[in-house]
MMTF fields as JSON, N, C-alpha, C and O atoms, coordinates in Angstrom:
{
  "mmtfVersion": "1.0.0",
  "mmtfProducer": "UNKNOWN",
  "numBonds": 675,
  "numAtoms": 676,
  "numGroups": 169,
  "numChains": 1,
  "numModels": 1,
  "chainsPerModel": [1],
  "groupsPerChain": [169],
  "chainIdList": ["A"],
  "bondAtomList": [4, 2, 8, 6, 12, 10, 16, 14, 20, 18, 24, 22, 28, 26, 32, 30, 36, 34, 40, 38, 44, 42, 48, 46, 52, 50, 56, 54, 60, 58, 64, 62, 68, 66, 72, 70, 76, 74, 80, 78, 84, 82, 88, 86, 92, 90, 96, 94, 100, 98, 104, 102, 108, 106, 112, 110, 116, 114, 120, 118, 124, 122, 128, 126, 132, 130, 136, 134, 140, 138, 144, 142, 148, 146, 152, 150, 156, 154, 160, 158, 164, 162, 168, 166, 172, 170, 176, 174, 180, 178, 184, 182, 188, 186, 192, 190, 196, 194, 200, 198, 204, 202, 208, 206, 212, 210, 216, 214, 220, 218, 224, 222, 228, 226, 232, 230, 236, 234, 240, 238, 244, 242, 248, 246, 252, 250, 256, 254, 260, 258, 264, 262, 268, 266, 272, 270, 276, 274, 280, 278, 284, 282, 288, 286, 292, 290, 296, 294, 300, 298, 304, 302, 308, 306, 312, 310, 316, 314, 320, 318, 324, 322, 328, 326, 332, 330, 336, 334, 340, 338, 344, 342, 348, 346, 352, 350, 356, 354, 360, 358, 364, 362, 368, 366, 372, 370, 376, 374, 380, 378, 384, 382, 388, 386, 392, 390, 396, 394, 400, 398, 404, 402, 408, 406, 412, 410, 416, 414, 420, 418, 424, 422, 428, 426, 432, 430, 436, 434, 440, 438, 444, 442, 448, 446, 452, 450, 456, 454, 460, 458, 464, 462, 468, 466, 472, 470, 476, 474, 480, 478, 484, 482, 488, 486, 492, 490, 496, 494, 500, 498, 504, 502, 508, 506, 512, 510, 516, 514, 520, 518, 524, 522, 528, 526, 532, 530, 536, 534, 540, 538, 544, 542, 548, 546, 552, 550, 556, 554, 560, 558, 564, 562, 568, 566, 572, 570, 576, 574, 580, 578, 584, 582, 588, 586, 592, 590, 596, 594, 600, 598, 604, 602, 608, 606, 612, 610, 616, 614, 620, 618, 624, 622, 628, 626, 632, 630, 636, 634, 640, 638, 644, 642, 648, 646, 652, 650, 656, 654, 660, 658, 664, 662, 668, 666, 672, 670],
  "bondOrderList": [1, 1, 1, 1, 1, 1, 1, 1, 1, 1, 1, 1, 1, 1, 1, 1, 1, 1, 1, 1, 1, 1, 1, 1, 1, 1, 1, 1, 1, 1, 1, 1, 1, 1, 1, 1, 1, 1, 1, 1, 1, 1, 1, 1, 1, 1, 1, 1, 1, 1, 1, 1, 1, 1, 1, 1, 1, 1, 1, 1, 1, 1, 1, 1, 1, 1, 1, 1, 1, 1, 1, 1, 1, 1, 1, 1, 1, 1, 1, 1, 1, 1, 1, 1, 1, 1, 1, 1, 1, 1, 1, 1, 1, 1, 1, 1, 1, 1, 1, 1, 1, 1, 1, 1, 1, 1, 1, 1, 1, 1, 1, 1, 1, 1, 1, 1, 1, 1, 1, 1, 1, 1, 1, 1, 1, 1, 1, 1, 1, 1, 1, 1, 1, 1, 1, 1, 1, 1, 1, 1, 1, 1, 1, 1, 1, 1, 1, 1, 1, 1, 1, 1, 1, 1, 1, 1, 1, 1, 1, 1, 1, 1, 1, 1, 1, 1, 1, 1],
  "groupList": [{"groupName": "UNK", "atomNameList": ["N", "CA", "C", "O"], "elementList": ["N", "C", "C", "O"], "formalChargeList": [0, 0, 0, 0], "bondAtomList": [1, 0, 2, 1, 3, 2], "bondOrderList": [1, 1, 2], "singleLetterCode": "X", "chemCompType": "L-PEPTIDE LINKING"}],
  "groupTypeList": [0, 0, 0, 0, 0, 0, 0, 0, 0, 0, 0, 0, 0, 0, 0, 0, 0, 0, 0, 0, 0, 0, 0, 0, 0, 0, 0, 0, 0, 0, 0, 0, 0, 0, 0, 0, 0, 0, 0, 0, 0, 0, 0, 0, 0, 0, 0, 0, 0, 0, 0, 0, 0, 0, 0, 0, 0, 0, 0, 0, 0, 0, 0, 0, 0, 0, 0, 0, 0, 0, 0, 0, 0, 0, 0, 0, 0, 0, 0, 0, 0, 0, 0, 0, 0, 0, 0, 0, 0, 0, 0, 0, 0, 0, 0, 0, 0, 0, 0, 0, 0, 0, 0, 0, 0, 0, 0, 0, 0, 0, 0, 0, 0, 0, 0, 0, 0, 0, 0, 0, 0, 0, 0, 0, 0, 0, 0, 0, 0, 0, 0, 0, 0, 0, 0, 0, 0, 0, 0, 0, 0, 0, 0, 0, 0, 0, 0, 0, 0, 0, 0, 0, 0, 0, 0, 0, 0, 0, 0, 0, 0, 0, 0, 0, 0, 0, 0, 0, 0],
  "groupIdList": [1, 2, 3, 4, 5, 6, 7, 8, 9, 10, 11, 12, 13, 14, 15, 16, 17, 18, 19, 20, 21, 22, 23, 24, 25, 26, 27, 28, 29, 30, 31, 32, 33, 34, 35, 36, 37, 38, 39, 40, 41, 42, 43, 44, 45, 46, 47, 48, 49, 50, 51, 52, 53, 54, 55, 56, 57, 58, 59, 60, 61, 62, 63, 64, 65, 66, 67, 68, 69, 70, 71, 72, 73, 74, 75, 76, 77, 78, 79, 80, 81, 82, 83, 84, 85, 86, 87, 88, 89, 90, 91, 92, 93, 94, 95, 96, 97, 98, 99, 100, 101, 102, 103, 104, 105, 106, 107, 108, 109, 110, 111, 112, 113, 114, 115, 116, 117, 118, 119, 120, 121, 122, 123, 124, 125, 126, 127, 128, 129, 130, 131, 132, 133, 134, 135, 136, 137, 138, 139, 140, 141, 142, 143, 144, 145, 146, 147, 148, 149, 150, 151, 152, 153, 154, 155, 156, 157, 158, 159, 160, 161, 162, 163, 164, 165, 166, 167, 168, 169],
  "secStructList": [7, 2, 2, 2, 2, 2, 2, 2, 2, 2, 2, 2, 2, 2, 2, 2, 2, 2, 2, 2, 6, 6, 7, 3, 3, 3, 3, 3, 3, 3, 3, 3, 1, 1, 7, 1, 2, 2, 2, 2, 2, 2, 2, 2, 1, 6, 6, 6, 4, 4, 4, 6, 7, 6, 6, 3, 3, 3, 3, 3, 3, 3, 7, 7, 4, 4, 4, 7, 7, 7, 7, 7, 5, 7, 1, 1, 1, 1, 5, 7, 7, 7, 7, 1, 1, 1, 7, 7, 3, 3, 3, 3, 3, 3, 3, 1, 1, 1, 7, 3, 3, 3, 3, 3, 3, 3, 7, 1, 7, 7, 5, 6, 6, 6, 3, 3, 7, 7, 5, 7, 1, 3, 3, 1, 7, 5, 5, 7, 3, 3, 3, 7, 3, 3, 3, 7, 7, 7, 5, 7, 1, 1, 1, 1, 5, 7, 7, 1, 1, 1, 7, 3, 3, 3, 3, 3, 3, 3, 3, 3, 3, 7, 7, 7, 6, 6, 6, 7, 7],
  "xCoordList": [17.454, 17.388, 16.323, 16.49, 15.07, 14.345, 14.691, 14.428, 15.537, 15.702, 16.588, 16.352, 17.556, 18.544, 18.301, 18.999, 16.562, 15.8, 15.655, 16.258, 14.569, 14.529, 15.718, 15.32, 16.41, 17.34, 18.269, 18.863, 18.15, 18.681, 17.711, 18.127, 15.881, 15.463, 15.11, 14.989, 15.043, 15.546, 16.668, 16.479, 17.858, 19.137, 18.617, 18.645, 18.148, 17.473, 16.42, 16.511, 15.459, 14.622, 15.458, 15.25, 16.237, 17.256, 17.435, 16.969, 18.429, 19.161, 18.065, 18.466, 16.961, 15.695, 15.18, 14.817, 15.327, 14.789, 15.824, 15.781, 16.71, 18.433, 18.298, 17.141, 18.375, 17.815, 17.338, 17.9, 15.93, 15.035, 15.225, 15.166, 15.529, 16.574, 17.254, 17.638, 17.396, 18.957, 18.321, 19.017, 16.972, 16.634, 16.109, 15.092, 16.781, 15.892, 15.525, 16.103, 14.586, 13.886, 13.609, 13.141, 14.048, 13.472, 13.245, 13.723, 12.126, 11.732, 12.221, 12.017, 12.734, 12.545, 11.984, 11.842, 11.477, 11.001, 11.511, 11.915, 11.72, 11.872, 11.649, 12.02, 11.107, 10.994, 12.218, 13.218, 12.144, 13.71, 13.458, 12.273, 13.69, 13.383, 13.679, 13.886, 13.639, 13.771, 12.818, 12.171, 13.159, 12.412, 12.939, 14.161, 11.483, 12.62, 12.977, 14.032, 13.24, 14.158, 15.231, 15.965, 15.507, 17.152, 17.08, 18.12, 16.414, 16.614, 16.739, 17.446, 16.163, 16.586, 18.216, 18.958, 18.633, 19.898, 20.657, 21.585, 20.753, 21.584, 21.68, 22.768, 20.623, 20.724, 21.338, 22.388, 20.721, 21.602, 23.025, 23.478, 23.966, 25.134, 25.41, 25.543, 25.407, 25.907, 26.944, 26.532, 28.369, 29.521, 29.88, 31.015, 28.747, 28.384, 27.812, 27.908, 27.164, 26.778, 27.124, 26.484, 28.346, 29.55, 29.522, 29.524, 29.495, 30.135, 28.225, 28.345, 26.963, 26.083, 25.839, 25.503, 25.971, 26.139, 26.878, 27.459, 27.357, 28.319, 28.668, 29.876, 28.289, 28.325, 29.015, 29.697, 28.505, 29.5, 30.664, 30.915, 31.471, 33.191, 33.183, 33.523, 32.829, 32.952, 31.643, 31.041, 31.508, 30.997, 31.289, 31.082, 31.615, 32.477, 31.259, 30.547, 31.171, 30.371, 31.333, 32.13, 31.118, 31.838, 31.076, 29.957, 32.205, 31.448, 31.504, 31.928, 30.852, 31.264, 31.966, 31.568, 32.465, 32.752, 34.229, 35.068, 34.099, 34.646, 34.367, 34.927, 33.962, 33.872, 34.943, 35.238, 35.704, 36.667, 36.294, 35.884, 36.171, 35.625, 36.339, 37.325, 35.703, 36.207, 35.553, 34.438, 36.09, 35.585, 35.66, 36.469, 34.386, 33.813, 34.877, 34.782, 35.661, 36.656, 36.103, 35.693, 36.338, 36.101, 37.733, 38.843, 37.215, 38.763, 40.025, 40.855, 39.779, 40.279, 40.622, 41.804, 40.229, 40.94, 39.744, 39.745, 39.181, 37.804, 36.875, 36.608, 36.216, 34.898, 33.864, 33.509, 33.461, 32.229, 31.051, 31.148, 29.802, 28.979, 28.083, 27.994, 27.5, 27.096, 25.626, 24.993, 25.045, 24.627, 23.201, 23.353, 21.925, 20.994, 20.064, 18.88, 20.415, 19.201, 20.006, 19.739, 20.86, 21.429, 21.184, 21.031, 21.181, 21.222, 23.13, 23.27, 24.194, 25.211, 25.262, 24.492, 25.872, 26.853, 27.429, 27.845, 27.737, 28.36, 29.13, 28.642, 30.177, 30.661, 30.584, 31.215, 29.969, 29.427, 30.699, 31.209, 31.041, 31.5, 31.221, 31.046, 31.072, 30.416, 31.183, 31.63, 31.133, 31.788, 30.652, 29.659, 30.574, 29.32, 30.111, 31.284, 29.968, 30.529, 31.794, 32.109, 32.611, 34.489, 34.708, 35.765, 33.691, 33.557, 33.613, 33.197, 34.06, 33.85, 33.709, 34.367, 32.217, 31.515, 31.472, 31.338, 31.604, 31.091, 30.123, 29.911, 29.562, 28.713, 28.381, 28.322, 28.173, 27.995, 26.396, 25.622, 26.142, 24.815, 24.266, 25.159, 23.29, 22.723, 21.595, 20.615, 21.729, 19.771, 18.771, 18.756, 17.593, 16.771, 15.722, 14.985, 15.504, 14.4, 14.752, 13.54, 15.238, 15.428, 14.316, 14.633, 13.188, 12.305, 12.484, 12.301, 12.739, 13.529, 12.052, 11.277, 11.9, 12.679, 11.95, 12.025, 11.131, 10.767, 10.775, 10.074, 11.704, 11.661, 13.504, 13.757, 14.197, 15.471, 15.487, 15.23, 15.804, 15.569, 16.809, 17.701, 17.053, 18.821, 18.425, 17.566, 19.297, 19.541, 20.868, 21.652, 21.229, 22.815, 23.1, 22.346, 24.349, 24.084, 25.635, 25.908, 26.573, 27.086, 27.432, 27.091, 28.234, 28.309, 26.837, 25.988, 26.601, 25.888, 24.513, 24.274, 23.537, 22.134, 21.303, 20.952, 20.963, 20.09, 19.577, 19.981, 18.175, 17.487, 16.525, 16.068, 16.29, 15.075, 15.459, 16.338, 14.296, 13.87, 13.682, 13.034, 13.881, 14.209, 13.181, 13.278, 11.828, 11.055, 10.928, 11.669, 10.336, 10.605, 9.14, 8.648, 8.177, 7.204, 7.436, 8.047, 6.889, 6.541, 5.397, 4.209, 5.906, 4.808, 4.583, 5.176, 3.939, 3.749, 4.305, 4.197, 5.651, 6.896, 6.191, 5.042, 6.991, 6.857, 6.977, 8.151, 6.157, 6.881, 7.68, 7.184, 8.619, 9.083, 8.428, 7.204, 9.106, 8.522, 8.337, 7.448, 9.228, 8.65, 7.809, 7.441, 7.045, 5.934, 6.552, 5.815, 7.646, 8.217, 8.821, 9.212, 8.696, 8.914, 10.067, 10.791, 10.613, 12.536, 12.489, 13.316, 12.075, 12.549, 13.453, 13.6, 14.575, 15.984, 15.011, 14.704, 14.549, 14.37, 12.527, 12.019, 12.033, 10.825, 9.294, 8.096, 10.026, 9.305, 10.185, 11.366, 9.345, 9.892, 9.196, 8.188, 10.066, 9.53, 9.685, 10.457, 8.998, 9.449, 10.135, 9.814, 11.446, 11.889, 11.984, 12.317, 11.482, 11.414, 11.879, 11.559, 12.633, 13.196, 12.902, 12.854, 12.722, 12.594, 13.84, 14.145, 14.43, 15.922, 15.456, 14.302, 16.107, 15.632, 17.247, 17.907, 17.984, 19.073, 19.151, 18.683, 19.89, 20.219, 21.137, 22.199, 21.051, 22.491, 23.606, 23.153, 24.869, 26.438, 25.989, 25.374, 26.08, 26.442, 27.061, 26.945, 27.818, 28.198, 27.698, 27.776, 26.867, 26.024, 25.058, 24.738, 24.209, 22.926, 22.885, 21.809, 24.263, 23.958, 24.169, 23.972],
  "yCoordList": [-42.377, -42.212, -41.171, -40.469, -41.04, -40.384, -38.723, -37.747, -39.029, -37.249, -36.954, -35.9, -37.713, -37.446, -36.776, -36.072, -37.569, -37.181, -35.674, -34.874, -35.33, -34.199, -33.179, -32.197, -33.055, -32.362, -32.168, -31.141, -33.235, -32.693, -32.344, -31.913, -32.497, -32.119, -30.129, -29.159, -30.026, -28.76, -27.555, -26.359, -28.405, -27.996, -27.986, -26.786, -28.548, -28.405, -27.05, -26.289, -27.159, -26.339, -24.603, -23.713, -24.588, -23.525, -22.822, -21.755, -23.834, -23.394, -23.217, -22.483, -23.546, -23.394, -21.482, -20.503, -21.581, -20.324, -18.982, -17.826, -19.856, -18.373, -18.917, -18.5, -19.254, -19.28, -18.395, -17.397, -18.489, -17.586, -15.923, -14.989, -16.322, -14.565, -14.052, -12.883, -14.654, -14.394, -14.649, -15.566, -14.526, -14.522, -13.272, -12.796, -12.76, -11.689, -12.094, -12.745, -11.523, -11.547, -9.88, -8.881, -10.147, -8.64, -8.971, -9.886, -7.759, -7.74, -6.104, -5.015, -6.173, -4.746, -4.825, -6.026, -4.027, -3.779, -2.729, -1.868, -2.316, -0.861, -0.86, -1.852, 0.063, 0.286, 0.117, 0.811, -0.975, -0.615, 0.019, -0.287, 0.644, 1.309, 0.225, 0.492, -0.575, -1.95, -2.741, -2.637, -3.885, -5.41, -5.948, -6.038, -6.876, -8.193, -8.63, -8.427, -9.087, -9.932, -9.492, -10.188, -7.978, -7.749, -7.211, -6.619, -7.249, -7.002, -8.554, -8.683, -9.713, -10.865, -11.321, -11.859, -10.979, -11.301, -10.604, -11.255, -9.223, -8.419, -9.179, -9.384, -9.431, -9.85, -11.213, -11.416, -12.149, -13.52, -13.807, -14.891, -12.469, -12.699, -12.311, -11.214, -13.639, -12.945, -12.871, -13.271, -12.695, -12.409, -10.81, -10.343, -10.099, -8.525, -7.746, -6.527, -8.681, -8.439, -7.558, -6.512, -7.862, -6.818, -5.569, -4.631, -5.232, -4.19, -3.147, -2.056, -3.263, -3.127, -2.942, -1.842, -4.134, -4.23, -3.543, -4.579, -2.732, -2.411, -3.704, -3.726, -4.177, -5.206, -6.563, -7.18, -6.938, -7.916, -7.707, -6.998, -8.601, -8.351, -9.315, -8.766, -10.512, -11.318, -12.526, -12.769, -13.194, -13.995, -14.982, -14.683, -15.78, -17.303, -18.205, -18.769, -18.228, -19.525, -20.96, -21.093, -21.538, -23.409, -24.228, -24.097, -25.551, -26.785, -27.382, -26.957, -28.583, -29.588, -30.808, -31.682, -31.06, -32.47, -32.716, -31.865, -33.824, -34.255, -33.398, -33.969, -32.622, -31.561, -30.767, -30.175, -30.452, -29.667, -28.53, -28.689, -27.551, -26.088, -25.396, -24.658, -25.762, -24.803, -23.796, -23.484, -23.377, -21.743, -22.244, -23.017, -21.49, -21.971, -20.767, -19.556, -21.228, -20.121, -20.39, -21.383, -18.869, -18.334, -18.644, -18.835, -18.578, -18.529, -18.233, -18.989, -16.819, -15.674, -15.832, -15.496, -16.23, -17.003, -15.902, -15.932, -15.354, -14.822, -15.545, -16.684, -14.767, -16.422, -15.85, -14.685, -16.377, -16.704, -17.461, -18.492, -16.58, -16.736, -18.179, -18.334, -19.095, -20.051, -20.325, -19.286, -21.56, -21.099, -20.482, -20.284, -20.256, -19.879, -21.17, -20.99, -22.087, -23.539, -23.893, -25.093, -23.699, -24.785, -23.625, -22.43, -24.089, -23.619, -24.085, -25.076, -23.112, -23.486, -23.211, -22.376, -23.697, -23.215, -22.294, -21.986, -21.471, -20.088, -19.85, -20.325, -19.279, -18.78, -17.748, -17.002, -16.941, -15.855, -15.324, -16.017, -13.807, -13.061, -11.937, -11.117, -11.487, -10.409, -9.978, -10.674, -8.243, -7.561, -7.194, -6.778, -7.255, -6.646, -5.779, -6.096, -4.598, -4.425, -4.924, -5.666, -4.362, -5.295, -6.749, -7.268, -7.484, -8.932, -9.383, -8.67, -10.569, -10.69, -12.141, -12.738, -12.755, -13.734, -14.351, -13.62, -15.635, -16.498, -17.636, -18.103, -18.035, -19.154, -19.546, -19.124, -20.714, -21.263, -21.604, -22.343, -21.035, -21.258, -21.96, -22.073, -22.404, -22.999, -22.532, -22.384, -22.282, -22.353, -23.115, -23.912, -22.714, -23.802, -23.596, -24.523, -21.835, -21.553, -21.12, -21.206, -20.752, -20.277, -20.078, -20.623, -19.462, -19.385, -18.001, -16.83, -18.35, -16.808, -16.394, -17.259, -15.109, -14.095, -13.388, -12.196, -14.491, -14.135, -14.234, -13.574, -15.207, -15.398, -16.618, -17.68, -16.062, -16.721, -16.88, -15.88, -18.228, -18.897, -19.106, -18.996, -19.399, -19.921, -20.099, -19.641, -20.803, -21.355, -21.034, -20.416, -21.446, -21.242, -23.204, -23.899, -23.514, -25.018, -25.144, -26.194, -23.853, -24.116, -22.86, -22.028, -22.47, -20.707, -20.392, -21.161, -19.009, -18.189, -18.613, -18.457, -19.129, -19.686, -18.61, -17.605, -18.788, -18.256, -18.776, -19.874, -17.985, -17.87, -16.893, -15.927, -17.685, -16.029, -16.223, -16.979, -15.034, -15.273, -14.241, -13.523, -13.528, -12.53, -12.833, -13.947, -12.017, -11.83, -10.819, -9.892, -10.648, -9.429, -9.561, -10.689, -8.189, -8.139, -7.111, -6.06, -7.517, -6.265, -5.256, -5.562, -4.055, -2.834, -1.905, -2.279, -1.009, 0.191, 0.727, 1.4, 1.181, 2.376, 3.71, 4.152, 3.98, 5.754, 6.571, 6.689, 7.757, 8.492, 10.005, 10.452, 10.406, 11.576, 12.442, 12.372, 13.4, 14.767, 15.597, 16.434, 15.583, 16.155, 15.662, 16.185, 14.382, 13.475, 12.419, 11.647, 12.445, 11.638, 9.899, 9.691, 9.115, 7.564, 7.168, 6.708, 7.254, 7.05, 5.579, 4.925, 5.015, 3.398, 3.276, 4.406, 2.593, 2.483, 1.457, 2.238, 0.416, 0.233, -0.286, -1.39, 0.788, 1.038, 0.358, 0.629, -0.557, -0.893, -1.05, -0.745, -1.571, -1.716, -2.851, -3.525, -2.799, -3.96, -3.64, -2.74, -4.321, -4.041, -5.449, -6.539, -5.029, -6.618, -6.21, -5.085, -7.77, -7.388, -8.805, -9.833, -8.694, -9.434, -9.684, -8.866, -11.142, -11.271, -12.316, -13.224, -12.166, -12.493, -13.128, -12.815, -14.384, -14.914, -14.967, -15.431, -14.432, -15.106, -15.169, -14.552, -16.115, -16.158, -15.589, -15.931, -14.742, -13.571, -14.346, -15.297, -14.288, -14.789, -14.273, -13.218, -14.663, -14.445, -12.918, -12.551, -12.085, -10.796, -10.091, -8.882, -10.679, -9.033, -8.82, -7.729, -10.481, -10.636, -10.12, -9.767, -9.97, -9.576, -7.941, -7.422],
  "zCoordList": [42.286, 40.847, 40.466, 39.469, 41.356, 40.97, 41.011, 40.308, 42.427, 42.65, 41.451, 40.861, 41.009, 40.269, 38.633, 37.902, 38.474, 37.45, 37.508, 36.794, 38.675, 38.853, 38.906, 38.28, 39.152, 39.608, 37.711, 37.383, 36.934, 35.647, 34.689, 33.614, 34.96, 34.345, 35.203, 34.455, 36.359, 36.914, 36.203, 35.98, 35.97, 35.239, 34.021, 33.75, 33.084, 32.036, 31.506, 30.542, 32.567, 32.831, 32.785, 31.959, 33.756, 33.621, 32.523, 32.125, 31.956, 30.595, 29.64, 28.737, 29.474, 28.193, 28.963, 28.311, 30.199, 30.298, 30.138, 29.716, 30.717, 30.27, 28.495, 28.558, 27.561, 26.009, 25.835, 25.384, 26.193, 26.18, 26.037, 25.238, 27.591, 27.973, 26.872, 26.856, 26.156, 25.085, 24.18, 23.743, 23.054, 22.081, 21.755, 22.261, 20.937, 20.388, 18.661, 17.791, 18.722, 17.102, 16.657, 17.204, 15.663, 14.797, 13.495, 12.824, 13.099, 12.063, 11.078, 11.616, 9.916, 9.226, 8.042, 7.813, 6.918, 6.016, 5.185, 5.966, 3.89, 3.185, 1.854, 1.226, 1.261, 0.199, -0.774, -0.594, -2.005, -2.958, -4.062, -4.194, -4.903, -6.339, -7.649, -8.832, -7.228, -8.641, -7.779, -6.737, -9.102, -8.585, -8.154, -8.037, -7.505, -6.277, -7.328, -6.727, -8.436, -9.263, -8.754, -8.053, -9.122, -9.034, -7.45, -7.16, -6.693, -5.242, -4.713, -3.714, -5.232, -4.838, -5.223, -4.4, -6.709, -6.767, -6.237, -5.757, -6.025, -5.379, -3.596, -3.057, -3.065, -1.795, -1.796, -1.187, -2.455, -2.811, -2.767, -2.4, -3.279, -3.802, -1.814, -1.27, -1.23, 0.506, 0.162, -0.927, -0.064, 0.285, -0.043, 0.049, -0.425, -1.042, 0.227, 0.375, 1.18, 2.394, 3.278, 3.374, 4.192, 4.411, 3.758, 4.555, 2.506, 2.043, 2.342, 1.786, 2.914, 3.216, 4.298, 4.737, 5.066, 6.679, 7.65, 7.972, 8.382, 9.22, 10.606, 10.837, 11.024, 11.552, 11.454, 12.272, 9.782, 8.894, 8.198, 7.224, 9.004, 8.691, 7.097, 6.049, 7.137, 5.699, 6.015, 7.06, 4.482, 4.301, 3.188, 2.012, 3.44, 2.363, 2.062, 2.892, 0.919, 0.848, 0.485, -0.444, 1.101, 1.872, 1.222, 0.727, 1.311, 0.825, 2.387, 3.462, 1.928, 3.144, 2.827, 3.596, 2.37, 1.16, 2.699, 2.994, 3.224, 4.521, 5.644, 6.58, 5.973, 6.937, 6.662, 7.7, 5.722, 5.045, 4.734, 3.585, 4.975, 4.157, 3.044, 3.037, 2.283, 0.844, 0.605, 1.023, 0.07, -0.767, -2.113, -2.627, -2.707, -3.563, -4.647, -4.447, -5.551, -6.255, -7.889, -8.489, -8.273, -9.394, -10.112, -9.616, -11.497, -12.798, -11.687, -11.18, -11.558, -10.733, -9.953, -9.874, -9.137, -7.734, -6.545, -5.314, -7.12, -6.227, -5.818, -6.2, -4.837, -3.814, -4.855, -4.671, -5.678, -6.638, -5.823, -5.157, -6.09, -5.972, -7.073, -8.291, -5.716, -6.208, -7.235, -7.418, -7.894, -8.612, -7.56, -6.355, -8.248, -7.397, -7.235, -6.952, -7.354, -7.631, -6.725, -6.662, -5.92, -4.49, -3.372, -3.625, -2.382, -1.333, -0.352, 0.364, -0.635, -0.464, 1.315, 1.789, 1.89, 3.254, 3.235, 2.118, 4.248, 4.455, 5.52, 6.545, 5.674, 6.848, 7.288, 6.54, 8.495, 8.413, 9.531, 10.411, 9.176, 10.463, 10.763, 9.862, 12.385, 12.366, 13.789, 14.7, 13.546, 14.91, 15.816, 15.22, 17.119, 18.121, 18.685, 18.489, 19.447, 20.73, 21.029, 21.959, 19.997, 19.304, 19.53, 19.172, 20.149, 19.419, 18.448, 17.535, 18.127, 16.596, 17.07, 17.921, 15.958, 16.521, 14.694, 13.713, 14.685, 13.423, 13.692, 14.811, 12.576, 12.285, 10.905, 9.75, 11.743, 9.855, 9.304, 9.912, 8.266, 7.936, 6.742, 5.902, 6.399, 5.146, 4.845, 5.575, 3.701, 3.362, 2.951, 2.012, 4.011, 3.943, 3.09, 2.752, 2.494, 1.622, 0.145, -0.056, -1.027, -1.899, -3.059, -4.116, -3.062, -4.167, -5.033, -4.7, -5.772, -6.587, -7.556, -7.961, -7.773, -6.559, -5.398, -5.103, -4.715, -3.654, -2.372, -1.606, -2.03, -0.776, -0.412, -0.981, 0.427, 1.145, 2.35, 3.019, 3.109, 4.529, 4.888, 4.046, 6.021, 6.458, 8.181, 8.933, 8.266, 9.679, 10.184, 9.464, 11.51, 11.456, 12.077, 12.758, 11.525, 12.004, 13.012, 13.594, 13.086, 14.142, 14.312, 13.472, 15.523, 16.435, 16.542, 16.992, 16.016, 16.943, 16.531, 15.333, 17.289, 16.98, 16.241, 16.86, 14.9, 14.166, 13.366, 12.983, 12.661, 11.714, 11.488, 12.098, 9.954, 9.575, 8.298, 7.887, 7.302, 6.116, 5.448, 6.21, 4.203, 3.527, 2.801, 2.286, 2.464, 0.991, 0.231, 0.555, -0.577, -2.111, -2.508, -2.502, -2.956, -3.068, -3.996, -3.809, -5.014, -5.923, -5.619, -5.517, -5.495, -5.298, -6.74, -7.752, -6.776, -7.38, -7.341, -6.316, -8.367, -7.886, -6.919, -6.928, -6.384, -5.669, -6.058, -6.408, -6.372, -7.097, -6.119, -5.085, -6.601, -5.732, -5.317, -5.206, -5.017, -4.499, -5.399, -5.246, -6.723, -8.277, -8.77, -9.822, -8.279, -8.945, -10.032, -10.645, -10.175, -11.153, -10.348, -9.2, -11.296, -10.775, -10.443, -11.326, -8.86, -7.945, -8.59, -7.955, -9.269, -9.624, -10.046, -10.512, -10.387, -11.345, -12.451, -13.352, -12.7, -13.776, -13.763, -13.958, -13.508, -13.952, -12.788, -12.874, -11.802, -10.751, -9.418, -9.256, -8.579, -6.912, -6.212, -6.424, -5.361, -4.279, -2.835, -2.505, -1.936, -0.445, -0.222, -0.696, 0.861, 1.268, 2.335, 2.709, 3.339, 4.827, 5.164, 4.567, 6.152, 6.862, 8.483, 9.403, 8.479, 9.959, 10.396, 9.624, 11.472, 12.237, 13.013, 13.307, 13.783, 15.528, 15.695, 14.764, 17.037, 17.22, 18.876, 19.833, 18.668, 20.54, 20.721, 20.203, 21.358, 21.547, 22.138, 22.775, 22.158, 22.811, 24.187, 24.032, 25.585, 26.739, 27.383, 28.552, 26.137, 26.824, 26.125, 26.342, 24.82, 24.461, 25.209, 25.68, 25.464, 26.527, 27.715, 28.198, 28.498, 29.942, 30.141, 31.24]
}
């Protein structure tokens, strides 16, 4: 019994270190020409994501009401964006290296308009957190203020994901 211990906490041991292998984290940052107000709602609305991303094929925001996934529908019959006081579920999809990989995520942070958290709670293991900082607009190279409506912010993002098995190797 004892070896038997060893030997699955060994196998254990393994798999926490191939994890490992397969986590990458990144961080980016950039200057926007508005405020995080409207750099927080613009980022908020994820199913706008995609059309930003090259990477992201779509994004649905889901209920869970039985483990059933709905899409959350507008008048229109469009995926409407939820209100901003919940933190909804999402279905995320994305192409790598002509893979195409999903997961489903929630958020765990929402403080408007500074800061958005999310996890992934099934597919591809992630998280990370989006904030908005108001700066001092920039001004151009004519000396005049690149803001669209009169200030700016930096938003920087930090990512953790465990990569899928064939992007990792």
């Amino acid at each position: 019994l004892e070896e038997e211990r060893k030997t699955i906490s060994k196998r254990e041991a393994k798999q926490e270190e191939q994890i490992k292998r397969r986590t990458v984290e990144g961080t980016a940052s950039i200057h926007l020409p508005f405020s995080a107000e409207m750099a927080f709602h613009a980022f908020s609305n994820l199913t706008r994501q995609p059309s930003w991303s090259p990477w992201l094929k779509s994004v649905i925001y889901i209920d869970d009401d039985d483990d059933d996934a709905k899409l959350h529908q507008s008048n229109n019959g469009t995926t409407s964006m939820p209100s901003l006081s919940s933190l909804p579920s999402s279905l995320w999809t994305a192409q790598l290296i002509g893979i195409s990989y999903s997961w489903k995520s929630v958020g765990t942070e929402l403080i408007p308009p500074s800061s958005i958290g999310w996890k992934s709670i099934s597919g591809i293991s992630n998280f990370g957190r989006v904030t908005f900082e108001e700066e001092l607009p920039c001004l151009s190279s004519s000396g005049l203020d690149d803001s669209i409506d009169g200030s700016s912010c930096r938003m920087s993002m930090t990512m953790t994901i465990v990569a899928p098995r064939p992007i990792a190797a």
